[in-house]
């Protein structure tokens, strides 16, 4: 009875944070990519991505906590000037690393390793650093504007051109793989309450591709092939669904999903942009704060201390700050 109780408590604790399911699902997809393709994900690339994301996440967490500690000390003691070093000595290492979001960094690393392809392994290190760095620096009202993995890949593609790419057919067209990815992702998103945006994106994207095929008289095999890639499934279920960079309201999320899907379809069938879904998501990231303002709703936050998710109102009132918590 005791073993069963402990096991049940462990499962409940695991289920409280949707990021646990994301890490588990992405790890399985990483393994499938590694085993089923000569050009799939590689452990060395994952190692470099983890080093890049975790190191920048650690540095960013320390800097955020130093700034917050210094601000509180200064306002309470009437001090002025730069007191970051003094605040660091007072807080200690445990205080400066409080709120360290290692789970988010691991999720970003796995996404980068599965989706990104490049001529050199060091691109995964750079992508990880850019992804987490953007999360700390490009923010709007407490939310990061871009999905970290998306902006990391898009930045490298824009800067380094053909040396970096996303191969949409890198997993093959195995129905078993597609079914596995969709089933696990549905379980993940049921915990994070973001299944609506994934289905909204895929539904709009599929409608455009099938509608175009019908209009032009093309065989249905063409849109089916375009929709049957591992990269598209990863994007739909693990990237556009990021609760920290997408609209808070369901209405906003559905509008956002339709806009991203429409632009991605145009990028694909018009100018033939590489990595069309990722480019569309990065291009339309500015819609998130606009839709949050038009359709205010509860904001999704990760509770790093207890491993739980919780929500706060996105009204005009400011949240009461907790000591030494970096929420990037």
XYZ file of N, CA and C in Angstrom, residues 80 139 160 206 214-215:
18
model
N 21.067 54.904 -3.677
C 21.054 55.198 -5.103
C 22.319 54.612 -5.707
N 10.986 41.190 -24.323
C 9.826 40.884 -23.493
C 8.779 41.996 -23.603
N 23.080 33.124 -41.439
C 24.041 32.220 -42.072
C 23.523 31.575 -43.351
N -4.221 23.012 -43.205
C -4.709 21.940 -44.070
C -5.801 22.438 -45.011
N -7.560 21.614 -54.731
C -8.845 21.467 -55.417
C -9.011 22.545 -56.483
N -8.633 23.778 -56.148
C -8.768 24.898 -57.087
C -7.912 24.689 -58.336
